[in-house]
Tab-separated table of N, CA, C and O in Angstrom:
chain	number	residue	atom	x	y	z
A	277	UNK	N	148.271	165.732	113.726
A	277	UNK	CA	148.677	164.890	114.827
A	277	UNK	C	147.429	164.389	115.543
A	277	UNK	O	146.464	165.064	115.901
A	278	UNK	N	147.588	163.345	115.656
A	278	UNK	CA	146.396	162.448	116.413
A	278	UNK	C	146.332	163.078	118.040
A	278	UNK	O	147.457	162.985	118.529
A	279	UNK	N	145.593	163.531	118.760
A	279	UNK	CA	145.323	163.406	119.931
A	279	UNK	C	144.261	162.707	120.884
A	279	UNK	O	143.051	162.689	120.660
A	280	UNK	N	144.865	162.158	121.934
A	280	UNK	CA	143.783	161.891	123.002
A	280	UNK	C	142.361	162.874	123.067
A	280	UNK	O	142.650	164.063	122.936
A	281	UNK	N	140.947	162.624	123.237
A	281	UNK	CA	139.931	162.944	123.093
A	281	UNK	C	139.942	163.397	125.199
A	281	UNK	O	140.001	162.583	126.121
A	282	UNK	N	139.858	164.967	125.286
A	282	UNK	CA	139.873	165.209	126.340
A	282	UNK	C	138.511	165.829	126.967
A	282	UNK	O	137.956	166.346	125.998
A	283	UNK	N	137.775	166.012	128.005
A	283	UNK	CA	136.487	166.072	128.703
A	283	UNK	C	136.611	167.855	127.913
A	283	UNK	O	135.728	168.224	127.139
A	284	UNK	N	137.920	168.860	128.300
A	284	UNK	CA	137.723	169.874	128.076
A	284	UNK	C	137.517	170.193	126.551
A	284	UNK	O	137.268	171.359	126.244
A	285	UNK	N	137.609	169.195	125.544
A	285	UNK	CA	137.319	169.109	124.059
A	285	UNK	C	135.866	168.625	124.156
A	285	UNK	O	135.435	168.484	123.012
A	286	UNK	N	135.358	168.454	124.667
A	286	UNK	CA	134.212	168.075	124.191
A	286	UNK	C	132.706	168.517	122.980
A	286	UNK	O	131.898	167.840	122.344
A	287	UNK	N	132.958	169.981	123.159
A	287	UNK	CA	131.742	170.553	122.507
A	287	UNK	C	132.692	170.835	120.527
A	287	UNK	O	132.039	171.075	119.511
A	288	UNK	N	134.000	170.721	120.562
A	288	UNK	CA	134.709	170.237	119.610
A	288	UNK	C	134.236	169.305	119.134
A	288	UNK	O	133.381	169.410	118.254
A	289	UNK	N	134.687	168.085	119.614
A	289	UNK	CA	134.223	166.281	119.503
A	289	UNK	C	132.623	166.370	119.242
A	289	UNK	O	132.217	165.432	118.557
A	290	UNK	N	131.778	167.160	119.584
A	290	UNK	CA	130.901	167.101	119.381
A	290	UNK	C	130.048	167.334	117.874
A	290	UNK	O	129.179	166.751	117.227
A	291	UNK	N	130.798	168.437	117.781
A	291	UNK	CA	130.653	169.404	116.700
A	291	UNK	C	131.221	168.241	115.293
A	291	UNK	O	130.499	167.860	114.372
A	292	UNK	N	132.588	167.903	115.491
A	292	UNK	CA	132.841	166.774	114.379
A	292	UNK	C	132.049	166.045	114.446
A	292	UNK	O	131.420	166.114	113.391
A	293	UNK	N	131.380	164.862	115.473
A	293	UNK	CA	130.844	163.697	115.286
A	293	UNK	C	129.314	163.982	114.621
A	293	UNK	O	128.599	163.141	114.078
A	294	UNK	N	129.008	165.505	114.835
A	294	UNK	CA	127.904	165.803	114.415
A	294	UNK	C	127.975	165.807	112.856
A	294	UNK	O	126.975	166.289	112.323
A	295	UNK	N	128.712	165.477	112.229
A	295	UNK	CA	128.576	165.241	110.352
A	295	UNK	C	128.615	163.875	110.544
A	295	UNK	O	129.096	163.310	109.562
A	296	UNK	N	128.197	162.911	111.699
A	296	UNK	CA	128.482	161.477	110.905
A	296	UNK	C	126.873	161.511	110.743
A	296	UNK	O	126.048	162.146	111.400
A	297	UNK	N	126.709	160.703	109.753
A	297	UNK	CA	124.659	160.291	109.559
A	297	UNK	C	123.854	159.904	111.034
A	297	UNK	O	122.771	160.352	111.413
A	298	UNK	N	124.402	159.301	111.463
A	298	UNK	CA	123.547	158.165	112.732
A	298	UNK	C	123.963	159.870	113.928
A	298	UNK	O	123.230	159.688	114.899
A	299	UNK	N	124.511	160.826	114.096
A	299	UNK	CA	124.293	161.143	115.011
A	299	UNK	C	124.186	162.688	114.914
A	299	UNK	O	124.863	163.599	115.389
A	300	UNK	N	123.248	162.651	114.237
A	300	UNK	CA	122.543	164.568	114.020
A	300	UNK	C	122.130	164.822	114.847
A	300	UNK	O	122.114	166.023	115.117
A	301	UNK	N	121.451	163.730	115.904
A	301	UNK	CA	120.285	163.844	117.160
A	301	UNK	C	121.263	164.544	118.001
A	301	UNK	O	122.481	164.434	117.859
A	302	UNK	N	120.743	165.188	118.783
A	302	UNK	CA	121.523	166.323	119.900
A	302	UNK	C	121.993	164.813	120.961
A	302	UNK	O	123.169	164.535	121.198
A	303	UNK	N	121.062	164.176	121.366
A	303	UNK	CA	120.801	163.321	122.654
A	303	UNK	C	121.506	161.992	121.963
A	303	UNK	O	122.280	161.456	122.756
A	304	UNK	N	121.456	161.557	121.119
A	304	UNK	CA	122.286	160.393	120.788
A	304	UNK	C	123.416	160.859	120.297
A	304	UNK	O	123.677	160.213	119.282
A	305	UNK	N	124.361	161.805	120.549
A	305	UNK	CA	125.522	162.350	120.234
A	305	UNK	C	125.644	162.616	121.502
A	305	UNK	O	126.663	162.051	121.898
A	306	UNK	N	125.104	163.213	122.385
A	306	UNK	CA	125.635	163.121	123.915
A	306	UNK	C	125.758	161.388	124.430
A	306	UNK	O	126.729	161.002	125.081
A	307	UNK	N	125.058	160.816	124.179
A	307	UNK	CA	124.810	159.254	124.799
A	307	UNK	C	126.350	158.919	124.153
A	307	UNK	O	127.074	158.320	124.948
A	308	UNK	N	127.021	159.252	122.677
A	308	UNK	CA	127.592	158.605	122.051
A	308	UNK	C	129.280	159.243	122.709
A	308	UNK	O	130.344	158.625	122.676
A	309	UNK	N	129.033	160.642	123.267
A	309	UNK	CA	130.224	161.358	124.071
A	309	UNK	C	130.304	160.878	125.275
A	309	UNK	O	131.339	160.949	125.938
A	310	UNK	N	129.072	160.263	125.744
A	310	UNK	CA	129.118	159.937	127.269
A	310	UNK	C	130.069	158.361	127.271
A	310	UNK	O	130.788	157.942	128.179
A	311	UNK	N	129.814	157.808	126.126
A	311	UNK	CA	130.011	156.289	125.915
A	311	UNK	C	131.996	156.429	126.074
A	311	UNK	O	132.713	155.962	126.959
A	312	UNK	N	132.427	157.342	124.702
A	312	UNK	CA	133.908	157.562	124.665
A	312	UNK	C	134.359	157.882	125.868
A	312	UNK	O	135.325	157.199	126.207
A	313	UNK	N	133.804	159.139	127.083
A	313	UNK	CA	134.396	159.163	128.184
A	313	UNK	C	134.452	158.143	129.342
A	313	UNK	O	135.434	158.142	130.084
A	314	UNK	N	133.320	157.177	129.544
A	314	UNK	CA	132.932	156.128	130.292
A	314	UNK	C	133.589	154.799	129.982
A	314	UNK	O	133.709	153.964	130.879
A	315	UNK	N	134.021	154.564	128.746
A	315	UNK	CA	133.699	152.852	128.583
A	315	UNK	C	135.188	152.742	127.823
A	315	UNK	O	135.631	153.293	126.815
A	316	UNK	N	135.714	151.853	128.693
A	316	UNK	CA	137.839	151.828	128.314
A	316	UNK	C	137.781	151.232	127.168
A	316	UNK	O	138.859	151.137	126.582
A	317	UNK	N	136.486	150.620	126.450
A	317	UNK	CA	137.219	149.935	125.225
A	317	UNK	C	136.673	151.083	123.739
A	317	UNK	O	137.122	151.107	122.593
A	318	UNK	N	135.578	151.909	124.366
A	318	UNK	CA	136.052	153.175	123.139
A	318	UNK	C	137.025	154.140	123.439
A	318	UNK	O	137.288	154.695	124.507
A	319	UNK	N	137.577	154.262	122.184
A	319	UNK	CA	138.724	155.656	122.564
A	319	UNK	C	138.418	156.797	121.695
A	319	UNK	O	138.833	156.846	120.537
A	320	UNK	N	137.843	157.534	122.124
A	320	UNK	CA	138.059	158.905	121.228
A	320	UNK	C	139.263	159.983	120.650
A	320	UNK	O	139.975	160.500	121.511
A	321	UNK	N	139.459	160.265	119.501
A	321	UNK	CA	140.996	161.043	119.205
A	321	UNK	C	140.556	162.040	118.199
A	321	UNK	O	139.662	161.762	117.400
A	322	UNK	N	141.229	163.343	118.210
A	322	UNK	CA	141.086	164.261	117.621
A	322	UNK	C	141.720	164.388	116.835
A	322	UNK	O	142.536	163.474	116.959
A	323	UNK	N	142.020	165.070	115.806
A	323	UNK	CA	143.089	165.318	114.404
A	323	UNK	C	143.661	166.782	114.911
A	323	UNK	O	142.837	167.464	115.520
A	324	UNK	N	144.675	167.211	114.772
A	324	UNK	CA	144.967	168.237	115.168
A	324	UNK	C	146.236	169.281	114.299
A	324	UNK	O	147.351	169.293	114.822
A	325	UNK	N	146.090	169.873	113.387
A	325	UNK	CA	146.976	170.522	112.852
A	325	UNK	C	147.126	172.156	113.510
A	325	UNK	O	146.194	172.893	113.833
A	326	UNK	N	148.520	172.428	113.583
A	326	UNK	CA	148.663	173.478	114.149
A	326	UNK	C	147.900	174.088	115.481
A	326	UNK	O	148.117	173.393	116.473
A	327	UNK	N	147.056	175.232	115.724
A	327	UNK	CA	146.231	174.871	116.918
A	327	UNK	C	144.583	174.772	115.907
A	327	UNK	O	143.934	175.811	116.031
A	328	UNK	N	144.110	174.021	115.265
A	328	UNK	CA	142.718	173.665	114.711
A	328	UNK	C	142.792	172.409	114.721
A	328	UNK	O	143.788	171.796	114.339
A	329	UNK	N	141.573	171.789	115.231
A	329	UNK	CA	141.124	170.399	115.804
A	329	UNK	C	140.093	170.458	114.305
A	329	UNK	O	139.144	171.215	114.099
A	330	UNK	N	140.657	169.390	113.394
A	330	UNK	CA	140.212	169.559	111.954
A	330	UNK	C	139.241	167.927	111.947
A	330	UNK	O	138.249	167.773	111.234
A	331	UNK	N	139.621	167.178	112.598
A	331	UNK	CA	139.067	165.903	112.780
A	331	UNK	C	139.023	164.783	113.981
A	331	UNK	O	139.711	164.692	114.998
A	332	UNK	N	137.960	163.967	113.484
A	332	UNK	CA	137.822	162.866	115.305
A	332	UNK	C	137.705	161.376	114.429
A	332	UNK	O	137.300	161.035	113.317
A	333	UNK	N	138.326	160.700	115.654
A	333	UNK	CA	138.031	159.206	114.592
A	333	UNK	C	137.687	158.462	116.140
A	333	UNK	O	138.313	158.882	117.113
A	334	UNK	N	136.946	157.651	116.275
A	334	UNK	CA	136.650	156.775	117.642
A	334	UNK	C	136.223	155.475	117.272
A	334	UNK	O	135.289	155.124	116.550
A	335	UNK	N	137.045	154.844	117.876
A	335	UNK	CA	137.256	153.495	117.941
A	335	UNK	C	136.847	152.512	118.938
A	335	UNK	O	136.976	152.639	120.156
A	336	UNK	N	136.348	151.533	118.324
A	336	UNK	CA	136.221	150.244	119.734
A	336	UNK	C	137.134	149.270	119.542
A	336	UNK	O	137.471	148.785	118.462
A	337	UNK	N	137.659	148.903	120.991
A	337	UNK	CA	139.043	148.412	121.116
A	337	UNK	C	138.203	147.160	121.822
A	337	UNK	O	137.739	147.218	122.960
A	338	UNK	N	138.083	145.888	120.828
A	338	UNK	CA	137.668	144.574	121.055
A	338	UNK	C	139.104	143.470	121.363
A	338	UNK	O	139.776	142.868	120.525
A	339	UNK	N	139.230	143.486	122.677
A	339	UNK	CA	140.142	142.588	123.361
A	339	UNK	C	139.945	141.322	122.707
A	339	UNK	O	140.746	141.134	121.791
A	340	UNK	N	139.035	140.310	122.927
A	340	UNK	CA	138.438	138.955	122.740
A	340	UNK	C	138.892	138.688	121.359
A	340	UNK	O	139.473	137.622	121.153
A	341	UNK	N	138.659	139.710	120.159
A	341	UNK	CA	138.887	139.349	118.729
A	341	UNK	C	140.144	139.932	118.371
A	341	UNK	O	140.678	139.761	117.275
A	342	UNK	N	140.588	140.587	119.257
A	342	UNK	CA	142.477	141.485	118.944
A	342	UNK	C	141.467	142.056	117.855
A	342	UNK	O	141.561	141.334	116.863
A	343	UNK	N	140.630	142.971	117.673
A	343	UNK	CA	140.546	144.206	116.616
A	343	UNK	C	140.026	145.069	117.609
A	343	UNK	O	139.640	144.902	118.766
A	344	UNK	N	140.169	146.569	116.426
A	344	UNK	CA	140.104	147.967	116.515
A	344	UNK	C	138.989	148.002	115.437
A	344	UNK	O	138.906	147.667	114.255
A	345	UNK	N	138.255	148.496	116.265
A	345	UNK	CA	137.018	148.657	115.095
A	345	UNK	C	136.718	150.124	115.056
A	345	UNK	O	136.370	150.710	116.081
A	346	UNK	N	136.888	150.971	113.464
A	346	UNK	CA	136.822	152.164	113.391
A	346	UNK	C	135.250	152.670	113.353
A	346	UNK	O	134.796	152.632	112.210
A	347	UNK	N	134.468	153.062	114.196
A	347	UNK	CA	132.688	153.294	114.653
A	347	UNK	C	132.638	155.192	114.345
A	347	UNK	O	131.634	155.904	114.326
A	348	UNK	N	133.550	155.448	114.212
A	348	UNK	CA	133.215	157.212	113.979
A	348	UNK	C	134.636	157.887	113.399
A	348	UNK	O	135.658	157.904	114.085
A	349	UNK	N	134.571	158.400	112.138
A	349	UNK	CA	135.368	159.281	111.561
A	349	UNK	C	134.597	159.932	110.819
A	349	UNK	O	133.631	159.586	110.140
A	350	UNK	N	135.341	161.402	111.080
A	350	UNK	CA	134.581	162.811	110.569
A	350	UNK	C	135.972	163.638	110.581
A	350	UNK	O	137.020	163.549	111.220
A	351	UNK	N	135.390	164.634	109.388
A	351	UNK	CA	136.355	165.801	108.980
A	351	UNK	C	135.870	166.973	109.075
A	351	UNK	O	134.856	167.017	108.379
A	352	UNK	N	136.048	167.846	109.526
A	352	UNK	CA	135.316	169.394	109.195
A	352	UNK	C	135.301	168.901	107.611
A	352	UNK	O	136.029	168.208	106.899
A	353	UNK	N	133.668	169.882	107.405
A	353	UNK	CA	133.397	169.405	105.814
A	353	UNK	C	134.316	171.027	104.952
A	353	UNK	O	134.371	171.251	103.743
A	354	UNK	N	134.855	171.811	105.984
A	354	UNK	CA	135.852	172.867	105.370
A	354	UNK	C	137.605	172.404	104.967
A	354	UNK	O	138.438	173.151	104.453
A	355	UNK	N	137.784	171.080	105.351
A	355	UNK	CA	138.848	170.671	105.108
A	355	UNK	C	138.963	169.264	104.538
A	355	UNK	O	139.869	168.430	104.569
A	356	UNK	N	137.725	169.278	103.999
A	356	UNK	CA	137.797	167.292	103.407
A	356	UNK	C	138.454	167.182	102.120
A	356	UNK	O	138.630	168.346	101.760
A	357	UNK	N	138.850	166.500	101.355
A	357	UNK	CA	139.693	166.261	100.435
A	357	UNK	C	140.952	166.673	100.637
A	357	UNK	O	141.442	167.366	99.745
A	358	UNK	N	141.654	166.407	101.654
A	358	UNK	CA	142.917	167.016	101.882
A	358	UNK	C	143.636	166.270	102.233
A	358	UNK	O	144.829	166.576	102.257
A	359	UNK	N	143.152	164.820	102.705
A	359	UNK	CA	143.837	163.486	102.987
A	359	UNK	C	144.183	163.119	104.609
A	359	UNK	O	145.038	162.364	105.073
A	360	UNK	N	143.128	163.997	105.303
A	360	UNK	CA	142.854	164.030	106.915
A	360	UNK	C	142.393	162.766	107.574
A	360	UNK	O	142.988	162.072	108.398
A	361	UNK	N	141.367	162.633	107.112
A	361	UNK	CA	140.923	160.956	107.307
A	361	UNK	C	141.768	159.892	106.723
A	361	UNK	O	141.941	158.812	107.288
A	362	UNK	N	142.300	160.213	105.573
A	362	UNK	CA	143.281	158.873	105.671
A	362	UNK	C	144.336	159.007	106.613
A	362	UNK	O	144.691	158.067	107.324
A	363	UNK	N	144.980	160.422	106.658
A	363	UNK	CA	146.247	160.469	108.463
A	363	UNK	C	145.647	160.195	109.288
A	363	UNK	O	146.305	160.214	110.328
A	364	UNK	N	144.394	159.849	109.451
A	364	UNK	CA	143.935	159.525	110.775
A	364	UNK	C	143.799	158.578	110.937
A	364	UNK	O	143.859	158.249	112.122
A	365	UNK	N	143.477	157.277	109.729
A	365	UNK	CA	143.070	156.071	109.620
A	365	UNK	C	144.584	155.521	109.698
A	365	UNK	O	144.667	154.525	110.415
A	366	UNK	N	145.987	156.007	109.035
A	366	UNK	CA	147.035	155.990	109.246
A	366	UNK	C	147.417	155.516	110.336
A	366	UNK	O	147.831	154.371	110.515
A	367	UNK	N	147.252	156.736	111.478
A	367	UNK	CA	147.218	157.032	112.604
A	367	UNK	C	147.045	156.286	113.834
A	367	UNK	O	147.792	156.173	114.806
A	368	UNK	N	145.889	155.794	113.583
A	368	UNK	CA	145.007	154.441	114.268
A	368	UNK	C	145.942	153.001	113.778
A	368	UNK	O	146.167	151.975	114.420
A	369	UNK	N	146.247	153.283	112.775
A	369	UNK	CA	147.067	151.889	112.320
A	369	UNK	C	148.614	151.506	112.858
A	369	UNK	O	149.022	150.382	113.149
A	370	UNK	N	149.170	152.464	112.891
A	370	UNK	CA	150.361	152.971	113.769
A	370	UNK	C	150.247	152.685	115.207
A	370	UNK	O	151.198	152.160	115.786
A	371	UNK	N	149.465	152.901	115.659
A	371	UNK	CA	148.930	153.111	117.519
A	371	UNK	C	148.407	151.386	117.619
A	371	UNK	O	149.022	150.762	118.484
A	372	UNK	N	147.303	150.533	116.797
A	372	UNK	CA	146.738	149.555	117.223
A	372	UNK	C	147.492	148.025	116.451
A	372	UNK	O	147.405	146.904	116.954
A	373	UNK	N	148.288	148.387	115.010
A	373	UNK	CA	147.886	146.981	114.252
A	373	UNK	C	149.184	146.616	114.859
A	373	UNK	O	149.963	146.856	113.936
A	374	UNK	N	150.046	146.086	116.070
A	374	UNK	CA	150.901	145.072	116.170
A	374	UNK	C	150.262	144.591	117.101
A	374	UNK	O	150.771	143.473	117.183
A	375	UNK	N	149.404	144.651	117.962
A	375	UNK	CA	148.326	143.516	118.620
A	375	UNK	C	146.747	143.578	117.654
A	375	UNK	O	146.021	142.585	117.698
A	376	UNK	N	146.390	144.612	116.948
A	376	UNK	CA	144.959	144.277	116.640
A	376	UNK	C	144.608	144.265	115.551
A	376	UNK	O	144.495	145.475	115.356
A	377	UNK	N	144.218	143.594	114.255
A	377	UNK	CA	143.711	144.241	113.135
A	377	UNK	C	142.747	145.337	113.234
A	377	UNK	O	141.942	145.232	114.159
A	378	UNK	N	142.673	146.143	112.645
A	378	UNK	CA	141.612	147.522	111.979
A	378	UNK	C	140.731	147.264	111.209
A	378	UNK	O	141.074	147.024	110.051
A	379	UNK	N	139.285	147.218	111.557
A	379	UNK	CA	138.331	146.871	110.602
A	379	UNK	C	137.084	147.962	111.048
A	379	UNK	O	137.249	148.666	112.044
A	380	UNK	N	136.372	148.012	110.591
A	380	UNK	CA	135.420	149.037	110.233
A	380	UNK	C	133.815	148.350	110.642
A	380	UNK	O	133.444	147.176	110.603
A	381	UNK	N	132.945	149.816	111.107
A	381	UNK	CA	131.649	148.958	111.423
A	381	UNK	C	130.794	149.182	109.612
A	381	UNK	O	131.345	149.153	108.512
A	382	UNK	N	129.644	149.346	109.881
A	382	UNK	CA	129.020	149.509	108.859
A	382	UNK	C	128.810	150.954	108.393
A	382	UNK	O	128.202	151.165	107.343
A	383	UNK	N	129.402	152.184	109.311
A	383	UNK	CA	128.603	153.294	108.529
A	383	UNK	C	130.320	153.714	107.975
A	383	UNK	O	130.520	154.532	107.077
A	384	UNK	N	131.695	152.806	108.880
A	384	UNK	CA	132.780	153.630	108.402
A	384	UNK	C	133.330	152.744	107.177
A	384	UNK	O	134.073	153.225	106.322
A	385	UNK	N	132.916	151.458	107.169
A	385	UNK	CA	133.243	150.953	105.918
A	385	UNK	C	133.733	151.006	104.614
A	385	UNK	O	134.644	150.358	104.100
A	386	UNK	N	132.825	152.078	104.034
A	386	UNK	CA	132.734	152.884	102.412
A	386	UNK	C	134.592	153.156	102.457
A	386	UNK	O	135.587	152.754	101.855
A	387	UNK	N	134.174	154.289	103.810
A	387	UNK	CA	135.723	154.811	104.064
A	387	UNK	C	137.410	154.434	104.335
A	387	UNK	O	138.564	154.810	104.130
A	388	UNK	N	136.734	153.604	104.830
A	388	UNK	CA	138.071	152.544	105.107
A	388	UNK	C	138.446	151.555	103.827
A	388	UNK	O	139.561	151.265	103.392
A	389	UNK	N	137.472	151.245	103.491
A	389	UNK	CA	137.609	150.433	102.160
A	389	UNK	C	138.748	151.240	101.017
A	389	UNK	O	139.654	150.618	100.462
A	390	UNK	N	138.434	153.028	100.767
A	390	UNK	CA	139.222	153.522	100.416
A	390	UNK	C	140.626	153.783	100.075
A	390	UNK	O	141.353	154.073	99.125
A	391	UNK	N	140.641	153.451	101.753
A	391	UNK	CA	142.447	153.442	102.239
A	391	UNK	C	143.051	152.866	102.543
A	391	UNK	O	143.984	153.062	103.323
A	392	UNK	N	142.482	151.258	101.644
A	392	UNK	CA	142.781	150.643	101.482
A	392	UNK	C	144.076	150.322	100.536
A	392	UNK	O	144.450	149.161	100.374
């Protein structure tokens, strides 16, 4: 189940976003948590089976172009191949595509292209 990305999740959210490439850095993974809690057009969301927070997907929500642009999805690397990121990409599609198309930046691309 998709959830809202909450202040008291944070060192969670952290911990996932820390397997994407661009944000191993301690300080540009805080800049990148500070951004989801601050700024209404990213949204941060957690994956959530049973009580284990297994995945995060965060999105920028571009008014001007009606898209959802998918900028961060990660899986615990203890549960990947299990079809988490695609329920999540699912997920996001369910929640955004009757006002926005879903398109991808450059590092989530590969991925999205997939699930397709």
């Amino acid at each position: 189940m998709l959830i809202r990305f909450k202040k008291s999740m944070e060192k969670i959210a952290m911990g996932l976003l820390s397997f994407m490439p661009n944000e191993k850095d301690v300080k540009k993974l805080q800049q990148t948590i500070k951004a989801y809690e601050e700024n209404e057009h990213w949204q941060l969301y957690l994956w959530k089976e049973a009580e284990d927070v297994l995945g995060a997907i965060g999105v920028y929500i571009d008014h001007e172009n009606n898209q959802v642009v998918v900028q961060h999805i990660s899986v615990n690397p203890s549960y990947r191949d299990m079809g988490i990121g695609r329920k999540m990409i699912e997920a996001i599609r369910s929640i955004y595509q009757e006002k926005y198309s879903i398109m991808a930046n450059d590092l989530t691309k590969p991925f999205l292209s997939k699930c397709d």
